[in-house]
Short mmCIF file of C-alpha atoms in Angstrom, two decimals:
data_model
loop_
_atom_site.label_atom_id
_atom_site.label_comp_id
_atom_site.label_asym_id
_atom_site.label_seq_id
_atom_site.Cartn_x
_atom_site.Cartn_y
_atom_site.Cartn_z
CA MET X 1184 17.18 9.09 -15.07
CA ASN X 1185 18.84 11.45 -12.52
CA GLY X 1186 17.85 15.17 -12.44
CA LYS X 1187 19.96 16.03 -9.35
CA ALA X 1188 23.64 16.25 -8.65
CA GLY X 1189 25.07 13.64 -6.22
CA PRO X 1190 24.78 14.05 -2.51
CA ARG X 1191 27.09 16.19 -0.56
CA THR X 1192 29.37 14.93 2.28
CA ALA X 1193 28.13 15.61 5.82
CA GLY X 1194 29.88 17.33 8.59
CA ASP X 1195 33.42 17.77 9.86
CA GLY X 1196 35.91 15.07 11.03
CA SER X 1197 34.27 14.70 14.54
CA THR X 1198 30.84 14.32 12.99
CA ARG X 1199 32.30 11.77 10.66
CA THR X 1200 33.84 9.86 13.52
CA ARG X 1201 30.47 9.81 15.27
CA LEU X 1202 28.76 8.68 12.07
CA ASP X 1203 31.21 5.87 11.53
CA ARG X 1204 30.15 4.50 14.99
CA GLY X 1205 26.52 4.91 14.17
CA ARG X 1206 26.64 3.95 10.49
CA GLY X 1207 24.36 0.88 11.08
CA ALA X 1208 21.73 3.25 12.45
CA LEU X 1209 21.23 5.15 9.12
CA GLY X 1210 18.61 2.73 7.69
CA PRO X 1211 16.67 2.36 10.94
CA ALA X 1212 16.72 6.21 11.42
CA LEU X 1213 15.41 6.70 7.89
CA GLU X 1214 12.61 4.21 8.49
CA LEU X 1215 11.73 5.96 11.68
CA VAL X 1216 11.42 9.41 9.91
CA HIS X 1217 9.80 7.77 6.82
CA THR X 1218 6.96 6.22 8.89
CA GLY X 1219 6.51 9.24 11.07
CA ARG X 1220 7.73 7.58 14.28
CA ALA X 1221 10.64 10.05 14.84
CA PRO X 1222 9.39 13.54 14.39
CA THR X 1223 12.35 15.01 16.35
CA ARG X 1224 16.00 14.37 17.04
CA ALA X 1225 15.14 13.60 20.58
CA VAL X 1226 12.73 10.89 19.63
CA LEU X 1227 15.29 9.52 17.16
CA THR X 1228 17.90 9.39 19.79
CA ALA X 1229 15.59 7.45 22.21
CA GLU X 1230 14.34 5.00 19.55
CA LEU X 1231 17.81 4.23 18.26
CA GLY X 1232 19.29 3.86 21.67
CA VAL X 1233 22.28 6.00 20.86
CA THR X 1234 23.92 9.15 22.08
CA ARG X 1235 22.56 12.39 21.03
CA ALA X 1236 25.75 13.24 19.19
CA THR X 1237 25.47 10.12 17.21
CA ALA X 1238 21.85 10.62 16.37
CA GLY X 1239 22.79 14.16 15.11
CA ALA X 1240 25.55 12.77 13.00
CA VAL X 1241 23.07 10.19 11.52
CA ALA X 1242 20.51 12.89 10.84
CA ALA X 1243 23.02 15.10 9.19
CA GLU X 1244 24.26 12.25 6.83
CA LEU X 1245 20.59 11.50 5.86
CA GLU X 1246 20.08 15.18 5.21
CA ALA X 1247 23.23 15.19 3.03
CA LEU X 1248 21.95 12.30 1.12
CA GLY X 1249 18.79 14.49 0.25
CA LEU X 1250 16.46 12.23 2.01
CA ILE X 1251 15.38 14.18 5.16
CA ARG X 1252 15.33 17.82 6.33
CA VAL X 1253 16.64 18.81 9.84
CA ASP X 1254 15.11 21.97 11.31
CA ALA X 1255 17.68 23.15 13.89
CA ARG X 1256 15.37 26.16 15.02
CA PRO X 1257 11.84 24.89 15.53
CA GLY X 1258 9.53 27.14 17.30
CA ALA X 1259 8.98 26.16 20.96
CA ALA X 1260 5.35 25.51 22.04
CA ALA X 1261 3.78 28.12 24.25
CA GLY X 1262 4.62 27.51 27.98
CA SER X 1263 7.21 24.82 27.02
CA GLN X 1264 10.40 24.58 29.06
CA GLY X 1265 13.89 24.33 27.58
CA ARG X 1266 15.19 24.37 23.98
CA PRO X 1267 13.02 22.40 21.58
CA SER X 1268 14.60 19.45 19.86
CA HIS X 1269 15.47 19.60 16.16
CA ARG X 1270 12.45 18.55 13.95
CA LEU X 1271 12.98 15.88 11.32
CA GLU X 1272 11.04 15.69 8.14
CA VAL X 1273 11.31 13.91 4.88
CA ALA X 1274 12.88 16.22 2.20
CA ASP X 1275 10.20 17.87 -0.01
CA ASP X 1276 12.44 17.77 -2.98
CA GLY X 1277 14.24 14.56 -2.25
CA PRO X 1278 14.34 11.31 -4.46
CA VAL X 1279 11.25 9.47 -5.45
CA ALA X 1280 10.19 6.01 -6.50
CA LEU X 1281 8.18 5.32 -9.64
CA ALA X 1282 4.94 3.48 -8.65
CA ALA X 1283 2.69 1.71 -11.24
CA GLN X 1284 -0.55 0.08 -10.84
CA VAL X 1285 -2.72 -2.12 -13.18
CA HIS X 1286 -6.30 -3.20 -12.51
CA ALA X 1287 -9.33 -4.32 -14.44
CA ASP X 1288 -10.43 -0.75 -15.28
CA GLY X 1289 -7.07 0.77 -16.25
CA PHE X 1290 -3.62 1.63 -15.04
CA ARG X 1291 -1.78 4.63 -13.45
CA ALA X 1292 1.69 5.80 -12.76
CA ALA X 1293 3.02 8.09 -10.01
CA LEU X 1294 6.05 9.30 -8.37
CA VAL X 1295 6.09 8.64 -4.50
CA GLY X 1296 8.62 10.26 -2.10
CA LEU X 1297 9.53 9.25 1.39
CA GLY X 1298 6.75 9.28 3.83
CA GLY X 1299 4.30 7.86 1.30
CA ARG X 1300 3.75 11.19 -0.16
CA ILE X 1301 2.59 11.18 -3.76
CA VAL X 1302 4.54 13.77 -5.72
CA ALA X 1303 3.00 13.44 -9.27
CA THR X 1304 0.54 11.19 -11.00
CA ALA X 1305 -0.12 10.52 -14.68
CA PRO X 1306 -3.71 10.47 -16.08
CA GLY X 1307 -5.07 6.94 -15.72
CA CYS X 1308 -5.73 4.83 -18.87
CA GLU X 1309 -9.08 3.09 -18.83
CA THR X 1310 -8.33 0.23 -21.14
CA VAL X 1311 -6.04 -2.66 -20.38
CA ASP X 1312 -4.64 -4.61 -23.36
CA ALA X 1313 -4.50 -8.39 -23.19
CA ASP X 1314 -0.69 -8.19 -23.80
CA PRO X 1315 1.03 -7.47 -20.41
CA ALA X 1316 4.23 -6.16 -22.23
CA LYS X 1317 2.18 -3.54 -24.01
CA VAL X 1318 0.50 -2.39 -20.79
CA LEU X 1319 3.53 -2.21 -18.74
CA GLY X 1320 5.39 -0.47 -21.53
CA SER X 1321 2.77 2.20 -21.49
CA VAL X 1322 2.52 2.64 -17.69
CA VAL X 1323 6.45 2.95 -17.41
CA ASP X 1324 6.54 5.42 -20.31
CA ALA X 1325 3.90 7.54 -18.32
CA GLY X 1326 6.26 7.35 -15.27
CA ALA X 1327 9.29 8.29 -17.39
CA GLU X 1328 7.59 11.38 -18.38
CA LEU X 1329 6.79 12.34 -14.96
CA LEU X 1330 10.44 12.04 -14.04
CA ARG X 1331 11.36 14.17 -16.91
CA GLU X 1332 8.94 16.85 -16.04
CA THR X 1333 9.86 16.94 -12.25
CA GLY X 1334 13.67 16.33 -12.74
CA ARG X 1335 13.56 14.14 -9.63
CA ARG X 1336 16.16 11.37 -8.76
CA CYS X 1337 14.46 7.95 -9.02
CA VAL X 1338 15.58 5.18 -6.47
CA GLY X 1339 13.64 2.33 -8.33
CA ALA X 1340 10.20 1.19 -9.48
CA GLY X 1341 7.37 -0.87 -8.07
CA LEU X 1342 4.38 -2.48 -9.78
CA ALA X 1343 1.05 -3.53 -8.11
CA VAL X 1344 -1.07 -6.03 -10.02
CA PRO X 1345 -4.44 -7.80 -9.28
CA SER X 1346 -2.97 -11.31 -9.11
CA ALA X 1347 -1.06 -13.57 -6.81
CA VAL X 1348 2.69 -13.04 -7.67
CA ALA X 1349 4.76 -16.16 -7.26
CA GLU X 1350 8.22 -15.84 -5.93
CA PRO X 1351 11.09 -15.94 -6.76
CA GLU X 1352 10.14 -15.64 -10.43
CA GLY X 1353 7.73 -12.85 -10.05
CA LEU X 1354 4.91 -14.57 -12.11
CA ALA X 1355 1.40 -13.28 -12.05
CA LEU X 1356 -0.38 -16.67 -11.53
CA ASN X 1357 -3.97 -15.54 -11.81
CA PRO X 1358 -4.60 -12.24 -13.44
CA LEU X 1359 -8.23 -13.26 -14.07
CA HIS X 1360 -9.68 -9.76 -14.49
CA LEU X 1361 -7.02 -8.60 -16.86
CA ALA X 1362 -7.19 -11.38 -19.55
CA TRP X 1363 -3.37 -11.75 -19.22
CA PRO X 1364 -1.87 -15.28 -19.56
CA ALA X 1365 -1.60 -17.20 -16.33
CA GLY X 1366 1.83 -17.10 -15.23
CA SER X 1367 2.84 -13.96 -17.04
CA PRO X 1368 6.38 -12.83 -15.94
CA VAL X 1369 5.30 -9.38 -14.97
CA ARG X 1370 8.27 -8.51 -12.76
CA GLU X 1371 10.63 -9.39 -15.62
CA ILE X 1372 8.66 -7.40 -18.22
CA PHE X 1373 8.25 -4.47 -15.92
CA ALA X 1374 12.14 -4.46 -15.13
CA GLU X 1375 12.83 -4.69 -18.81
CA ARG X 1376 10.59 -1.66 -19.64
CA VAL X 1377 12.07 0.26 -16.61
CA ARG X 1378 15.62 -0.28 -17.92
CA ALA X 1379 14.77 0.55 -21.50
CA ALA X 1380 13.21 3.69 -20.32
CA GLY X 1381 16.52 4.78 -18.73
CA ILE X 1382 15.06 4.75 -15.21
CA GLU X 1383 17.56 4.00 -12.40
CA GLY X 1384 17.33 1.61 -9.50
CA PRO X 1385 15.78 -1.94 -9.19
CA ALA X 1386 12.22 -2.90 -10.20
CA PHE X 1387 9.68 -5.01 -8.23
CA ALA X 1388 6.28 -6.39 -8.56
CA ALA X 1389 3.69 -7.71 -6.14
CA ASN X 1390 0.04 -8.29 -5.46
CA ASP X 1391 -2.04 -4.92 -5.02
CA VAL X 1392 -3.78 -5.85 -1.84
CA ASN X 1393 -0.38 -6.90 -0.18
CA LEU X 1394 0.99 -3.49 -1.17
CA ALA X 1395 -2.10 -1.68 0.01
CA ALA X 1396 -1.61 -3.31 3.45
CA LEU X 1397 2.07 -2.48 3.57
CA ALA X 1398 1.33 1.19 2.82
CA GLU X 1399 -1.47 1.35 5.37
CA HIS X 1400 0.69 -0.27 7.95
CA ARG X 1401 3.43 2.22 7.53
CA HIS X 1402 1.45 5.45 6.78
CA GLY X 1403 -2.26 4.86 7.35
CA ALA X 1404 -5.03 3.08 9.26
CA GLY X 1405 -2.75 0.17 10.08
CA ARG X 1406 0.10 2.14 11.75
CA GLY X 1407 0.92 0.71 15.14
CA ALA X 1408 -0.73 -2.73 14.56
CA ARG X 1409 1.31 -5.63 15.22
CA ASP X 1410 -0.76 -8.35 13.39
CA LEU X 1411 -2.66 -6.41 10.73
CA LEU X 1412 -5.35 -7.95 8.38
CA CYS X 1413 -6.27 -6.06 5.23
CA VAL X 1414 -9.25 -7.05 3.14
CA ALA X 1415 -10.15 -5.23 0.17
CA THR X 1416 -12.08 -5.18 -3.21
CA GLY X 1417 -11.19 -2.56 -5.76
CA HIS X 1418 -12.41 -3.18 -9.32
CA ARG X 1419 -13.10 -6.88 -9.37
CA GLY X 1420 -12.56 -9.74 -6.96
CA VAL X 1421 -11.60 -9.72 -3.31
CA GLY X 1422 -7.94 -9.74 -1.83
CA GLY X 1423 -6.40 -9.96 1.41
CA ALA X 1424 -2.99 -9.41 3.24
CA LEU X 1425 -1.44 -9.84 6.55
CA VAL X 1426 1.42 -7.83 8.17
CA LEU X 1427 3.12 -9.58 11.05
CA ASP X 1428 5.55 -7.54 13.14
CA GLY X 1429 6.00 -4.93 10.39
CA ARG X 1430 6.51 -7.34 7.54
CA LEU X 1431 4.15 -8.72 4.93
CA HIS X 1432 3.45 -12.33 5.39
CA THR X 1433 3.65 -13.78 1.91
CA GLY X 1434 4.01 -17.38 2.57
CA SER X 1435 6.69 -19.84 1.21
CA SER X 1436 6.25 -18.51 -2.40
CA GLY X 1437 4.38 -15.21 -2.26
CA LEU X 1438 0.91 -16.82 -2.34
CA ALA X 1439 -0.49 -16.48 1.13
CA LEU X 1440 -3.80 -14.87 2.10
CA GLU X 1441 -5.80 -15.75 -0.97
CA VAL X 1442 -8.96 -14.74 1.04
CA GLY X 1443 -11.10 -14.29 -2.00
CA HIS X 1444 -11.63 -18.01 -2.19
CA LEU X 1445 -13.18 -18.39 1.30
CA THR X 1446 -16.60 -19.73 0.83
CA VAL X 1447 -19.32 -17.45 2.29
CA ASN X 1448 -22.35 -18.63 0.41
CA PRO X 1449 -22.26 -22.40 -0.55
CA GLU X 1450 -25.16 -21.93 -2.98
CA GLY X 1451 -23.79 -18.78 -4.46
CA ARG X 1452 -22.29 -17.70 -7.74
CA PRO X 1453 -19.79 -19.83 -9.60
CA CYS X 1454 -16.22 -18.77 -8.92
CA HIS X 1455 -13.21 -18.69 -11.36
CA CYS X 1456 -11.47 -21.17 -9.02
CA GLY X 1457 -14.18 -23.89 -9.65
CA SER X 1458 -15.90 -23.54 -6.38
CA ARG X 1459 -19.11 -21.76 -5.52
CA GLY X 1460 -20.03 -18.71 -3.32
CA CYS X 1461 -16.50 -17.47 -2.77
CA LEU X 1462 -15.86 -14.11 -1.34
CA ASP X 1463 -14.32 -13.03 -4.58
CA VAL X 1464 -17.68 -13.29 -6.47
CA GLU X 1465 -19.98 -12.64 -3.49
CA ALA X 1466 -18.55 -9.38 -2.17
CA ASP X 1467 -16.96 -7.41 -5.01
CA PRO X 1468 -18.56 -4.52 -6.96
CA LEU X 1469 -20.10 -6.62 -9.62
CA ALA X 1470 -21.79 -8.61 -6.90
CA PHE X 1471 -23.00 -5.64 -5.26
CA LEU X 1472 -24.47 -4.15 -8.49
CA THR X 1473 -26.07 -7.22 -9.41
CA ALA X 1474 -27.75 -7.77 -5.84
CA ALA X 1475 -29.06 -4.18 -6.19
CA GLY X 1476 -30.66 -4.91 -9.53
CA ARG X 1477 -28.32 -2.60 -11.39
CA THR X 1478 -26.77 -3.32 -14.86
CA PRO X 1479 -23.26 -2.14 -14.91
CA GLY X 1480 -22.61 0.73 -17.27
CA PRO X 1481 -19.37 1.34 -19.25
CA GLU X 1482 -19.14 5.00 -18.39
CA VAL X 1483 -17.16 4.68 -15.12
CA SER X 1484 -15.53 1.83 -13.08
CA LEU X 1485 -17.63 -0.86 -11.20
CA LEU X 1486 -16.26 0.40 -7.98
CA GLN X 1487 -17.31 4.04 -8.77
CA GLN X 1488 -20.75 2.96 -9.62
CA SER X 1489 -21.04 0.83 -6.50
CA ASN X 1490 -19.71 3.56 -4.27
CA GLU X 1491 -22.12 6.15 -5.70
CA LEU X 1492 -25.18 3.70 -5.27
CA ILE X 1493 -24.20 3.21 -1.67
CA ARG X 1494 -23.94 6.89 -0.95
CA ASP X 1495 -27.53 7.27 -2.26
CA GLU X 1496 -28.99 4.12 -0.79
CA SER X 1497 -31.62 5.78 1.35
CA SER X 1498 -33.82 6.23 -1.64
CA ASP X 1499 -33.97 2.65 -2.81
CA PRO X 1500 -34.86 -0.35 -0.60
CA ALA X 1501 -33.27 -2.76 -3.04
CA VAL X 1502 -29.93 -1.02 -2.53
CA ARG X 1503 -30.26 -1.19 1.14
CA THR X 1504 -30.97 -4.83 0.89
CA ALA X 1505 -27.92 -5.42 -1.17
CA ILE X 1506 -25.78 -3.55 1.32
CA GLU X 1507 -26.96 -5.75 4.03
CA ALA X 1508 -26.41 -8.89 2.01
CA LEU X 1509 -22.92 -8.02 1.14
CA ILE X 1510 -22.01 -6.91 4.71
CA ASP X 1511 -23.36 -10.31 5.98
CA ARG X 1512 -21.15 -12.15 3.47
CA LEU X 1513 -18.11 -10.07 4.14
CA GLY X 1514 -18.64 -10.42 7.88
CA LEU X 1515 -18.83 -14.16 7.61
CA GLY X 1516 -15.49 -14.28 5.73
CA LEU X 1517 -13.87 -11.78 8.11
CA ALA X 1518 -14.96 -13.91 11.15
CA GLY X 1519 -13.40 -17.01 9.70
CA LEU X 1520 -10.13 -15.07 9.20
CA VAL X 1521 -10.27 -13.74 12.67
CA ASN X 1522 -10.72 -17.28 14.13
CA ILE X 1523 -7.52 -18.45 12.16
CA LEU X 1524 -5.34 -15.43 12.29
CA ASN X 1525 -6.31 -13.60 15.49
CA PRO X 1526 -5.29 -10.07 14.10
CA ASP X 1527 -5.17 -7.16 16.53
CA ARG X 1528 -6.66 -4.97 13.68
CA ILE X 1529 -8.68 -5.30 10.45
CA ILE X 1530 -8.63 -2.59 7.84
CA LEU X 1531 -10.99 -2.56 4.94
CA GLY X 1532 -10.50 -0.94 1.49
CA GLY X 1533 -12.29 -0.25 -1.86
CA LEU X 1534 -16.09 -1.31 -1.77
CA HIS X 1535 -15.66 -2.85 1.64
CA ARG X 1536 -14.64 0.43 3.09
CA ALA X 1537 -17.82 1.91 1.77
CA LEU X 1538 -19.89 -1.07 3.23
CA LEU X 1539 -18.32 -0.46 6.62
CA ASP X 1540 -19.20 3.28 6.43
CA ALA X 1541 -22.82 2.50 5.44
CA ASP X 1542 -23.54 0.19 8.52
CA PRO X 1543 -20.55 -0.27 10.77
CA ASP X 1544 -22.54 -1.76 13.55
CA ARG X 1545 -23.88 -4.40 11.36
CA LEU X 1546 -20.59 -5.47 10.04
CA ARG X 1547 -18.96 -5.57 13.51
CA ALA X 1548 -21.90 -7.49 15.02
CA VAL X 1549 -21.65 -10.19 12.24
CA VAL X 1550 -17.95 -10.61 12.90
CA ALA X 1551 -18.25 -10.60 16.68
CA ASP X 1552 -21.22 -13.13 16.45
CA ARG X 1553 -19.34 -15.60 14.01
CA SER X 1554 -15.67 -15.35 15.65
CA LEU X 1555 -14.66 -17.17 18.73
CA TRP X 1556 -12.68 -14.21 20.06
CA GLY X 1557 -14.98 -11.39 18.90
CA ARG X 1558 -17.49 -12.33 21.60
CA SER X 1559 -14.87 -11.54 24.33
CA GLY X 1560 -14.01 -8.03 23.16
CA GLY X 1561 -13.65 -8.06 19.34
CA VAL X 1562 -11.07 -6.86 16.88
CA PRO X 1563 -11.17 -3.32 15.74
CA ILE X 1564 -12.32 -2.90 12.14
CA LEU X 1565 -11.34 0.32 10.44
CA ALA X 1566 -11.46 1.77 6.99
CA CYS X 1567 -8.13 2.29 5.00
CA THR X 1568 -7.36 5.87 5.04
CA LEU X 1569 -4.79 6.31 2.10
CA ASP X 1570 -5.79 7.40 -1.21
CA HIS X 1571 -4.20 5.08 -3.88
CA ASN X 1572 -2.68 2.84 -1.26
CA SER X 1573 -1.68 0.14 -3.65
CA LEU X 1574 0.44 2.78 -5.58
CA VAL X 1575 2.08 3.94 -2.37
CA GLY X 1576 2.73 0.33 -1.46
CA ALA X 1577 4.29 -0.23 -4.85
CA ALA X 1578 6.53 2.63 -4.09
CA GLU X 1579 7.47 0.92 -0.77
CA LEU X 1580 9.02 -1.96 -2.58
CA ALA X 1581 11.40 0.45 -4.36
CA TRP X 1582 12.21 2.41 -1.24
CA GLN X 1583 12.90 -0.73 0.85
CA PRO X 1584 16.65 -1.04 -0.28
CA VAL X 1585 17.00 2.52 0.60
CA LEU X 1586 15.54 1.94 4.08
CA ASP X 1587 17.75 -1.06 4.48
CA ASP X 1588 21.06 0.69 3.55
CA PRO X 1589 20.83 4.28 2.33
CA LEU X 1590 24.64 4.56 1.47
CA LYS X 1591 24.56 1.41 -0.54
CA ALA X 1592 21.29 2.19 -2.39
CA LEU X 1593 22.24 5.84 -3.09
CA PRO X 1594 26.07 5.84 -3.72
CA VAL X 1595 27.71 9.29 -3.88
#
């Protein structure tokens, strides 16, 4: 599905010669603009370690591919000396990736451009069928309609699911809260539906919290961290992810960082894994509502109900007690992870972000008290900042081949 003409060829012969010398810099240059680390051509030149002329040729080629915009006449700041450098931005009307997310309370499709910008979203569905093929067909159809409406070129598709996804097969091993069969071949099903809809580009699938961490590392609260730990609970259960030196750490087969099965309350609730008191069942929205003495209603998601209750906690001592209990359990789990992983930053998403906002001092104190390294300075604990970060992360999967080699991924 391609609503735009092919990219034009950049520059004259001398520009082409310089580009040939810097062709290997196209991908790194695009990633620098994509992640906001090269806002000007001068910064791009320094980051790539190339000449100004080569950086200019690289930027021109990326602009010719429809990926970035080069502003050759930016306004100079008041009192500044010399001619300002050309500004570099992702192209507002450039290609997009189709991003899809499935969770316990529904699914959603979106189109995401470079820079992690959500271009369009389809209305979310609030019921998830027990047949993954039916659900993934519906979410791809919603994405295909967005592509028809916008006329954007599509580079590929990415899917976020609330399950560990085993590699290399792309199997959802434990989609517990979806009632899907264990081991569902979600990547294969998703790719088939993408092809059937006439959508161009490769298709990928991965765990939703892994993708949230990837998006936050590139565009949000995790930007600049070297060893980033992300822990989040969305609609049900608790997930974790680790980004090391800019890359997701997924383990030997994609199954690393199943933090939901850390024991934080040995006498606690039975967990789906067969143990008791796991973070998965002690610090998710259902656990919070139960601790607060609330019976979940069907009108809105468990996450929304929990967040609304936390915002109004001052009027109900039972809610305050539940907040403190979940903070203590979450803090215990985070402290164990700090002892093992020694991250330089922790970011929290979903309900955990709301718990951090409700009482940041308590959570940080629990982690510092229980972790070996926390007592000597502590690790920063921040809230995730991106809306729909799992969707943005799903798009990052589809954008990665373009970031690796723009000319190969986007042939003329």
